[in-house]
Short mmCIF file of C-alpha atoms in Angstrom, two decimals:
data_model
loop_
_atom_site.label_atom_id
_atom_site.label_comp_id
_atom_site.label_asym_id
_atom_site.label_seq_id
_atom_site.Cartn_x
_atom_site.Cartn_y
_atom_site.Cartn_z
CA MET G 76 -73.79 -21.21 -112.09
CA LYS G 77 -75.32 -22.50 -115.29
CA GLN G 78 -76.33 -20.24 -118.15
CA THR G 79 -79.60 -18.33 -117.83
CA ARG G 80 -82.60 -20.62 -118.21
CA SER G 81 -86.35 -20.22 -117.86
CA VAL G 82 -88.86 -22.04 -115.70
CA ALA G 83 -92.58 -21.88 -116.45
CA ILE G 84 -94.73 -21.83 -113.30
CA PHE G 85 -98.32 -22.81 -114.12
CA GLY G 86 -101.28 -22.05 -111.86
CA ALA G 87 -104.77 -20.63 -111.48
CA PHE G 88 -103.21 -17.92 -109.32
CA LYS G 89 -104.96 -15.26 -107.29
CA ALA G 90 -103.33 -11.89 -106.67
CA TRP G 91 -102.72 -13.02 -103.08
CA GLY G 92 -102.78 -16.17 -100.95
CA GLY G 93 -100.56 -18.87 -99.48
CA ILE G 94 -99.51 -20.49 -102.75
CA GLU G 95 -99.01 -17.07 -104.29
CA SER G 96 -96.78 -15.87 -101.45
CA THR G 97 -94.64 -18.99 -101.82
CA VAL G 98 -94.16 -18.62 -105.56
CA ALA G 99 -93.18 -14.96 -105.11
CA VAL G 100 -90.36 -16.13 -102.82
CA LEU G 101 -89.42 -18.83 -105.34
CA ALA G 102 -89.30 -16.30 -108.18
CA ASN G 103 -86.81 -14.11 -106.33
CA ALA G 104 -84.66 -17.11 -105.38
CA PHE G 105 -84.70 -18.43 -108.95
CA VAL G 106 -83.51 -15.10 -110.36
CA GLY G 107 -80.70 -15.10 -107.80
CA HIS G 108 -79.50 -18.35 -109.41
CA GLY G 109 -79.84 -17.05 -112.97
CA VAL G 110 -83.13 -18.84 -113.65
CA ILE G 111 -85.90 -16.65 -115.08
CA PRO G 112 -89.46 -17.47 -113.95
CA THR G 113 -92.53 -17.05 -116.13
CA PHE G 114 -95.94 -17.28 -114.47
CA VAL G 115 -98.35 -18.96 -116.87
CA LEU G 116 -101.88 -18.06 -115.78
CA LEU G 117 -104.73 -20.52 -116.18
CA ARG G 118 -108.49 -20.24 -115.62
CA GLY G 119 -108.67 -16.48 -115.18
CA GLY G 120 -105.64 -16.30 -112.92
CA ALA G 121 -103.87 -13.13 -111.81
CA THR G 122 -100.20 -12.29 -111.41
CA PRO G 123 -99.34 -13.25 -107.81
CA TYR G 124 -98.09 -10.43 -105.57
CA PRO G 125 -96.71 -8.35 -108.49
CA GLU G 126 -95.13 -5.89 -106.07
CA ARG G 127 -92.99 -8.69 -104.61
CA LEU G 128 -91.78 -10.15 -107.91
CA PRO G 129 -88.34 -9.46 -109.37
CA ALA G 130 -88.18 -7.28 -112.47
CA GLU G 131 -87.02 -10.26 -114.52
CA ALA G 132 -90.19 -12.28 -113.87
CA ARG G 133 -92.81 -12.45 -116.60
CA ALA G 134 -96.50 -13.34 -116.67
CA VAL G 135 -98.46 -14.86 -119.57
CA ASP G 136 -102.24 -15.37 -119.47
CA LEU G 137 -103.34 -18.31 -121.64
CA ARG G 138 -106.97 -17.23 -121.12
CA THR G 139 -108.21 -20.73 -120.44
CA ARG G 140 -111.48 -21.89 -118.96
CA GLY G 141 -111.67 -25.54 -117.98
CA LYS G 142 -109.01 -28.24 -117.98
CA TRP G 143 -109.69 -29.54 -121.49
CA HIS G 144 -109.89 -26.03 -122.91
CA ALA G 145 -106.41 -25.41 -121.48
CA VAL G 146 -104.67 -28.48 -122.91
CA PRO G 147 -104.17 -27.32 -126.55
CA ARG G 148 -103.11 -23.86 -125.42
CA ILE G 149 -100.56 -25.34 -123.02
CA ILE G 150 -99.20 -27.57 -125.81
CA GLN G 151 -98.85 -24.57 -128.11
CA TYR G 152 -97.18 -22.47 -125.41
CA LEU G 153 -94.64 -25.12 -124.38
CA ARG G 154 -93.76 -25.97 -127.99
CA SER G 155 -93.14 -22.29 -128.66
CA GLU G 156 -91.31 -21.28 -125.47
CA ARG G 157 -89.55 -24.55 -124.54
CA PRO G 158 -88.66 -23.68 -120.91
CA ALA G 159 -85.96 -25.69 -119.17
CA ALA G 160 -88.60 -27.03 -116.77
CA VAL G 161 -92.22 -26.62 -115.72
CA ILE G 162 -93.66 -26.40 -112.22
CA THR G 163 -97.39 -26.76 -111.54
CA VAL G 164 -98.61 -25.35 -108.24
CA ASP G 165 -102.18 -26.65 -107.82
CA ALA G 166 -104.19 -29.73 -108.73
CA HIS G 167 -105.96 -28.05 -111.67
CA SER G 168 -102.73 -26.93 -113.32
CA ALA G 169 -101.05 -30.28 -112.58
CA GLU G 170 -103.76 -32.21 -114.40
CA ALA G 171 -103.95 -29.80 -117.35
CA VAL G 172 -100.17 -29.57 -117.86
CA MET G 173 -99.57 -33.30 -117.45
CA LEU G 174 -102.33 -34.06 -119.97
CA ALA G 175 -100.79 -31.54 -122.37
CA SER G 176 -97.33 -33.03 -121.89
CA LEU G 177 -98.51 -36.56 -122.59
CA LEU G 178 -100.96 -35.84 -125.40
CA GLY G 179 -98.57 -33.39 -127.08
CA ARG G 180 -95.56 -35.69 -126.60
CA LEU G 181 -93.64 -32.73 -125.24
CA ASN G 182 -90.04 -33.17 -124.23
CA VAL G 183 -90.23 -30.72 -121.30
CA PRO G 184 -89.69 -31.94 -117.72
CA VAL G 185 -92.80 -31.31 -115.61
CA PHE G 186 -92.57 -31.12 -111.82
CA VAL G 187 -95.90 -31.33 -110.02
CA LYS G 188 -96.15 -29.51 -106.72
CA ALA G 189 -98.61 -31.10 -104.26
CA THR G 190 -99.77 -28.36 -101.91
CA ASN G 191 -102.56 -30.20 -100.13
CA THR G 192 -103.39 -33.60 -98.68
CA LEU G 193 -105.06 -34.90 -101.83
CA SER G 194 -106.96 -37.77 -100.21
CA GLU G 195 -108.82 -35.10 -98.21
CA ALA G 196 -109.06 -32.43 -100.90
CA VAL G 197 -110.07 -34.63 -103.86
CA ARG G 198 -113.22 -36.67 -103.30
CA ARG G 199 -114.52 -37.47 -106.80
CA PRO G 200 -113.48 -40.97 -107.91
CA GLY G 201 -112.85 -39.84 -111.48
CA ARG G 202 -110.37 -37.17 -110.44
CA ARG G 203 -108.66 -39.59 -108.07
CA ARG G 204 -108.16 -42.05 -110.92
CA LEU G 205 -106.82 -39.26 -113.12
CA ILE G 206 -104.28 -38.23 -110.46
CA LYS G 207 -103.21 -41.85 -110.00
CA TRP G 208 -102.55 -42.06 -113.73
CA LEU G 209 -100.90 -38.66 -114.24
CA TYR G 210 -98.70 -37.99 -111.21
CA PRO G 211 -96.44 -41.07 -111.57
CA ARG G 212 -95.68 -39.88 -115.12
CA ALA G 213 -94.28 -36.53 -113.98
CA SER G 214 -90.53 -35.85 -113.90
CA GLY G 215 -90.91 -35.34 -110.17
CA VAL G 216 -93.51 -34.57 -107.52
CA ILE G 217 -92.72 -31.92 -104.92
CA ALA G 218 -94.65 -32.44 -101.67
CA VAL G 219 -94.85 -29.52 -99.25
CA SER G 220 -94.67 -31.79 -96.20
CA GLY G 221 -93.83 -35.34 -95.23
CA GLY G 222 -97.51 -36.02 -94.61
CA VAL G 223 -98.44 -34.94 -98.14
CA ALA G 224 -95.67 -37.15 -99.51
CA GLU G 225 -96.91 -40.19 -97.60
CA ASP G 226 -100.46 -39.53 -98.79
CA LEU G 227 -99.28 -39.46 -102.42
CA VAL G 228 -97.42 -42.74 -102.02
CA SER G 229 -100.09 -44.57 -100.01
CA ASN G 230 -103.28 -43.33 -101.65
CA PHE G 231 -102.28 -42.36 -105.20
CA GLY G 232 -99.58 -44.87 -106.07
CA VAL G 233 -96.85 -42.30 -106.71
CA PRO G 234 -93.46 -44.07 -106.52
CA ARG G 235 -91.63 -43.01 -103.38
CA GLY G 236 -88.46 -42.25 -105.33
CA LEU G 237 -90.35 -39.73 -107.46
CA VAL G 238 -91.47 -37.65 -104.47
CA HIS G 239 -89.33 -34.85 -103.01
CA VAL G 240 -90.34 -33.20 -99.72
CA ILE G 241 -89.58 -29.48 -99.83
CA TYR G 242 -91.15 -27.18 -97.27
CA ASN G 243 -92.63 -23.96 -98.62
CA PRO G 244 -89.93 -21.27 -98.63
CA MET G 245 -90.94 -18.27 -96.56
CA SER G 246 -89.45 -14.78 -96.63
CA THR G 247 -88.85 -13.91 -92.97
CA VAL G 248 -86.17 -11.21 -93.21
CA ASP G 249 -88.73 -8.41 -93.26
CA ILE G 250 -91.06 -9.86 -90.63
CA PRO G 251 -89.79 -7.70 -87.69
CA GLY G 252 -90.51 -4.56 -89.72
CA ARG G 253 -93.90 -5.84 -90.84
CA ALA G 254 -94.79 -6.87 -87.28
CA ALA G 255 -94.17 -3.31 -86.09
CA ARG G 256 -96.73 -1.80 -88.49
CA ASP G 257 -99.90 -0.32 -87.05
CA VAL G 258 -103.15 -2.28 -86.93
CA GLU G 259 -106.28 -0.17 -87.31
CA HIS G 260 -108.64 -2.76 -85.83
CA PRO G 261 -109.82 -1.46 -82.42
CA TRP G 262 -109.37 -4.85 -80.72
CA PHE G 263 -105.61 -4.70 -81.28
CA GLN G 264 -104.95 -1.30 -79.75
CA GLY G 265 -102.59 -1.16 -76.77
CA ASP G 266 -102.65 -4.42 -74.84
CA GLN G 267 -106.14 -5.39 -76.01
CA GLY G 268 -104.74 -7.80 -78.57
CA LYS G 269 -103.61 -10.11 -75.78
CA LYS G 270 -107.27 -11.11 -75.34
CA VAL G 271 -107.69 -12.00 -79.04
CA VAL G 272 -107.76 -15.47 -80.55
CA LEU G 273 -106.72 -15.00 -84.20
CA GLY G 274 -107.45 -17.20 -87.21
CA VAL G 275 -106.32 -16.53 -90.79
CA GLY G 276 -107.50 -18.20 -93.99
CA ARG G 277 -110.28 -18.62 -96.52
CA LEU G 278 -113.73 -18.86 -94.96
CA CYS G 279 -114.36 -22.41 -96.17
CA ARG G 280 -114.99 -25.84 -94.71
CA GLN G 281 -111.35 -26.93 -94.95
CA LYS G 282 -110.24 -24.27 -92.46
CA GLY G 283 -112.60 -25.49 -89.74
CA PHE G 284 -113.62 -22.04 -88.54
CA ASP G 285 -117.01 -23.44 -87.53
CA ASP G 286 -115.21 -25.69 -85.02
CA LEU G 287 -113.09 -22.75 -83.89
CA ILE G 288 -116.22 -20.65 -83.21
CA ARG G 289 -117.72 -23.50 -81.17
CA ALA G 290 -114.48 -23.93 -79.20
CA PHE G 291 -114.30 -20.18 -78.69
CA ALA G 292 -117.85 -20.22 -77.30
CA ILE G 293 -116.69 -22.71 -74.66
CA LEU G 294 -113.71 -20.51 -73.87
CA ARG G 295 -115.81 -17.33 -73.85
CA SER G 296 -118.11 -18.85 -71.23
CA ARG G 297 -115.12 -18.96 -68.86
CA ARG G 298 -113.29 -15.71 -69.55
CA SER G 299 -113.34 -12.41 -71.41
CA CYS G 300 -111.80 -12.82 -74.87
CA ARG G 301 -112.42 -12.13 -78.54
CA LEU G 302 -112.11 -13.97 -81.85
CA VAL G 303 -110.88 -12.38 -85.09
CA LEU G 304 -110.92 -14.30 -88.38
CA LEU G 305 -109.00 -12.67 -91.23
CA GLY G 306 -110.06 -13.84 -94.66
CA GLU G 307 -112.97 -14.05 -97.05
CA GLY G 308 -115.00 -16.89 -98.49
CA ASP G 309 -118.32 -18.56 -99.16
CA GLU G 310 -118.94 -19.51 -95.53
CA ARG G 311 -119.05 -15.96 -94.16
CA GLY G 312 -122.84 -15.99 -93.75
CA ALA G 313 -122.89 -19.45 -92.16
CA LEU G 314 -120.14 -18.48 -89.71
CA GLU G 315 -121.93 -15.29 -88.72
CA ALA G 316 -125.12 -17.29 -88.13
CA LEU G 317 -123.21 -19.86 -86.07
CA ALA G 318 -121.64 -17.15 -83.91
CA ASP G 319 -125.11 -15.72 -83.27
CA GLU G 320 -126.43 -19.19 -82.40
CA GLN G 321 -123.51 -19.74 -80.00
CA GLY G 322 -124.04 -16.36 -78.37
CA VAL G 323 -120.62 -14.94 -79.27
CA SER G 324 -121.42 -12.68 -82.23
CA GLY G 325 -120.50 -9.61 -80.17
CA ASP G 326 -117.02 -11.00 -79.61
CA LEU G 327 -116.40 -12.14 -83.22
CA SER G 328 -114.95 -9.91 -85.92
CA LEU G 329 -114.67 -10.85 -89.60
CA PRO G 330 -112.72 -7.97 -91.18
CA GLY G 331 -112.27 -9.80 -94.50
CA TYR G 332 -109.05 -10.18 -96.41
CA VAL G 333 -106.04 -8.17 -95.21
CA SER G 334 -102.90 -7.84 -97.32
CA ASP G 335 -100.55 -8.64 -94.44
CA PRO G 336 -101.64 -10.60 -91.33
CA ILE G 337 -98.21 -10.37 -89.66
CA PRO G 338 -99.00 -7.22 -87.57
CA TYR G 339 -102.14 -8.97 -86.26
CA MET G 340 -100.18 -12.12 -85.47
CA ALA G 341 -97.59 -10.11 -83.55
CA ARG G 342 -100.27 -8.57 -81.33
CA CYS G 343 -102.72 -11.44 -80.75
CA GLY G 344 -102.97 -13.48 -77.58
CA VAL G 345 -102.89 -16.77 -79.50
CA PHE G 346 -102.93 -17.79 -83.13
CA ALA G 347 -105.26 -20.73 -83.85
CA LEU G 348 -105.20 -23.06 -86.84
CA SER G 349 -108.43 -25.07 -86.84
CA SER G 350 -108.12 -26.77 -90.24
CA ARG G 351 -109.56 -30.18 -91.05
CA TYR G 352 -106.67 -30.73 -93.46
CA GLU G 353 -103.74 -28.80 -94.88
CA GLY G 354 -100.73 -29.31 -97.09
CA LEU G 355 -98.29 -27.56 -94.80
CA GLY G 356 -99.91 -24.58 -93.09
CA ASN G 357 -97.97 -21.46 -94.09
CA VAL G 358 -99.87 -19.30 -91.64
CA VAL G 359 -98.50 -21.35 -88.73
CA ILE G 360 -94.95 -20.58 -89.89
CA GLU G 361 -95.80 -16.89 -90.25
CA ALA G 362 -97.41 -16.76 -86.81
CA LEU G 363 -94.36 -18.36 -85.20
CA ALA G 364 -92.04 -15.99 -87.02
CA ALA G 365 -94.14 -13.06 -85.79
CA GLY G 366 -93.70 -14.28 -82.20
CA ALA G 367 -97.24 -15.52 -81.61
CA ARG G 368 -98.21 -18.44 -79.41
CA VAL G 369 -99.82 -21.13 -81.53
CA VAL G 370 -102.52 -23.75 -81.04
CA SER G 371 -103.27 -26.02 -83.99
CA THR G 372 -105.29 -29.02 -84.95
CA ASP G 373 -103.16 -32.08 -85.58
CA CYS G 374 -104.62 -32.32 -89.06
CA PRO G 375 -103.19 -34.01 -92.11
CA SER G 376 -100.72 -32.62 -93.04
CA GLY G 377 -98.10 -30.15 -91.88
CA PRO G 378 -98.79 -28.61 -88.45
CA LYS G 379 -97.20 -31.48 -86.53
CA GLU G 380 -94.07 -31.12 -88.67
CA ILE G 381 -93.92 -27.33 -88.27
CA LEU G 382 -94.50 -27.50 -84.51
CA GLU G 383 -92.18 -30.50 -84.20
CA GLY G 384 -94.75 -32.65 -82.47
CA GLY G 385 -95.86 -29.92 -80.06
CA ARG G 386 -92.49 -28.44 -79.18
CA HIS G 387 -93.42 -24.97 -80.47
CA GLY G 388 -97.18 -24.95 -79.82
CA GLU G 389 -100.04 -27.18 -78.74
CA LEU G 390 -101.63 -29.74 -81.06
CA VAL G 391 -105.21 -30.93 -80.56
CA ALA G 392 -107.28 -33.51 -82.41
CA VAL G 393 -109.48 -32.28 -85.27
CA GLY G 394 -113.02 -31.76 -83.97
CA ASP G 395 -112.12 -31.94 -80.25
CA LEU G 396 -113.76 -28.68 -79.22
CA ALA G 397 -113.06 -29.02 -75.50
CA ALA G 398 -109.38 -29.71 -76.12
CA MET G 399 -109.15 -26.71 -78.44
CA ALA G 400 -110.82 -24.45 -75.86
CA ASN G 401 -108.50 -25.66 -73.11
CA ALA G 402 -105.38 -25.22 -75.26
CA LEU G 403 -106.44 -21.71 -76.25
CA GLU G 404 -106.96 -20.84 -72.59
CA ARG G 405 -103.50 -22.11 -71.65
CA ALA G 406 -102.00 -20.06 -74.47
CA LEU G 407 -103.82 -16.90 -73.39
CA ASP G 408 -102.45 -17.51 -69.90
CA GLY G 409 -98.96 -17.74 -71.38
CA GLY G 410 -98.69 -21.49 -71.18
CA ALA G 411 -98.09 -22.41 -74.83
CA LYS G 412 -94.45 -22.92 -75.77
CA GLU G 413 -92.89 -20.14 -77.78
CA PHE G 414 -90.91 -20.44 -80.97
CA ASP G 415 -87.26 -21.38 -81.19
CA ARG G 416 -86.28 -19.06 -84.03
CA GLN G 417 -83.47 -21.31 -85.20
CA THR G 418 -86.03 -23.74 -86.58
CA MET G 419 -87.11 -21.06 -89.10
CA GLU G 420 -84.09 -22.12 -91.15
CA ARG G 421 -86.18 -25.08 -92.37
CA PHE G 422 -88.40 -22.63 -94.22
CA GLY G 423 -85.76 -20.22 -95.51
CA SER G 424 -83.96 -19.63 -98.81
CA ALA G 425 -82.40 -23.10 -98.78
CA ALA G 426 -85.87 -24.52 -99.46
CA ALA G 427 -86.11 -22.42 -102.63
CA SER G 428 -82.72 -23.66 -103.82
CA ARG G 429 -83.90 -27.24 -103.38
CA TYR G 430 -86.42 -26.73 -106.19
CA LEU G 431 -83.64 -25.91 -108.61
CA GLN G 432 -81.58 -28.85 -107.39
CA VAL G 433 -84.49 -31.25 -107.92
CA MET G 434 -85.00 -29.84 -111.43
CA GLY G 435 -81.28 -30.17 -112.19
CA LEU G 436 -80.85 -26.44 -112.83
CA ILE G 437 -78.10 -25.82 -110.25
#
């Protein structure tokens, strides 16, 4: 083991979320290798999952607003602290930190983590050009799936040799205990959960919950079932209106954000990912680990890799409502393939160690 070093992890973090859960796992793995993580908060960010972080982890809020406001503060921070390496975990932090590194002529290795399929997530031509200029100048680019890596190479000109595919590390040791926790929602009492189609994620266009509601309406016309969407977001009102239009509002529940979806996943009849695009799809991994049957869109990128081409759950084309309804029905009838738990090793602690290997810290 090398001497204790520090890694600065930059992001506009929330207190919870997929990226935040991943970096909490990374922080614990880093400390286990003698590497101390510091979360550098941008754009009003919060410390991610503070209750899950090791005691050695630190958090520093640079109190930034936009990208250009952040650059001088990042330069000042990195010149003062001089971490052994920097990781950025979202597109905003990647652009701000890379600009700071280049403009400040900083001799700190910066590793950009690509958590989404950027050709889908970034539409503005100016930002696309900026990414094409910045990302190839990083010390390395960490893609959360093979699909994200191919997108970076094909659409943003990132040299293939600069890209490292590392699946998001997931903490699964405590999942059996979490799965056994009570769920207060009345639709999950006793065996009632077996009739529930469950979706988890931000209520936004990317997650495709409008398509899921339409597919559910087709399914609901054929059998008794319910739809629960865990999460919060700007599209709540539009989704409620759509459910009313489709005649399924009485069978839709939007409880909002829940701190741990695992108990719901363990009790549902089928977990559905309806996204138009992803980076990996952490919730699919969590649902499989919780023992749920899974139906997912074959969106770019991630679900096909997690499900190994359909081996562990059905894949349907994005926007194919009839196919989604049919796959959900087969899953509720017990037809979807269940998870081979050995494949969870792809998303375990070894993935966290790979970060340190790529950065040359172990």
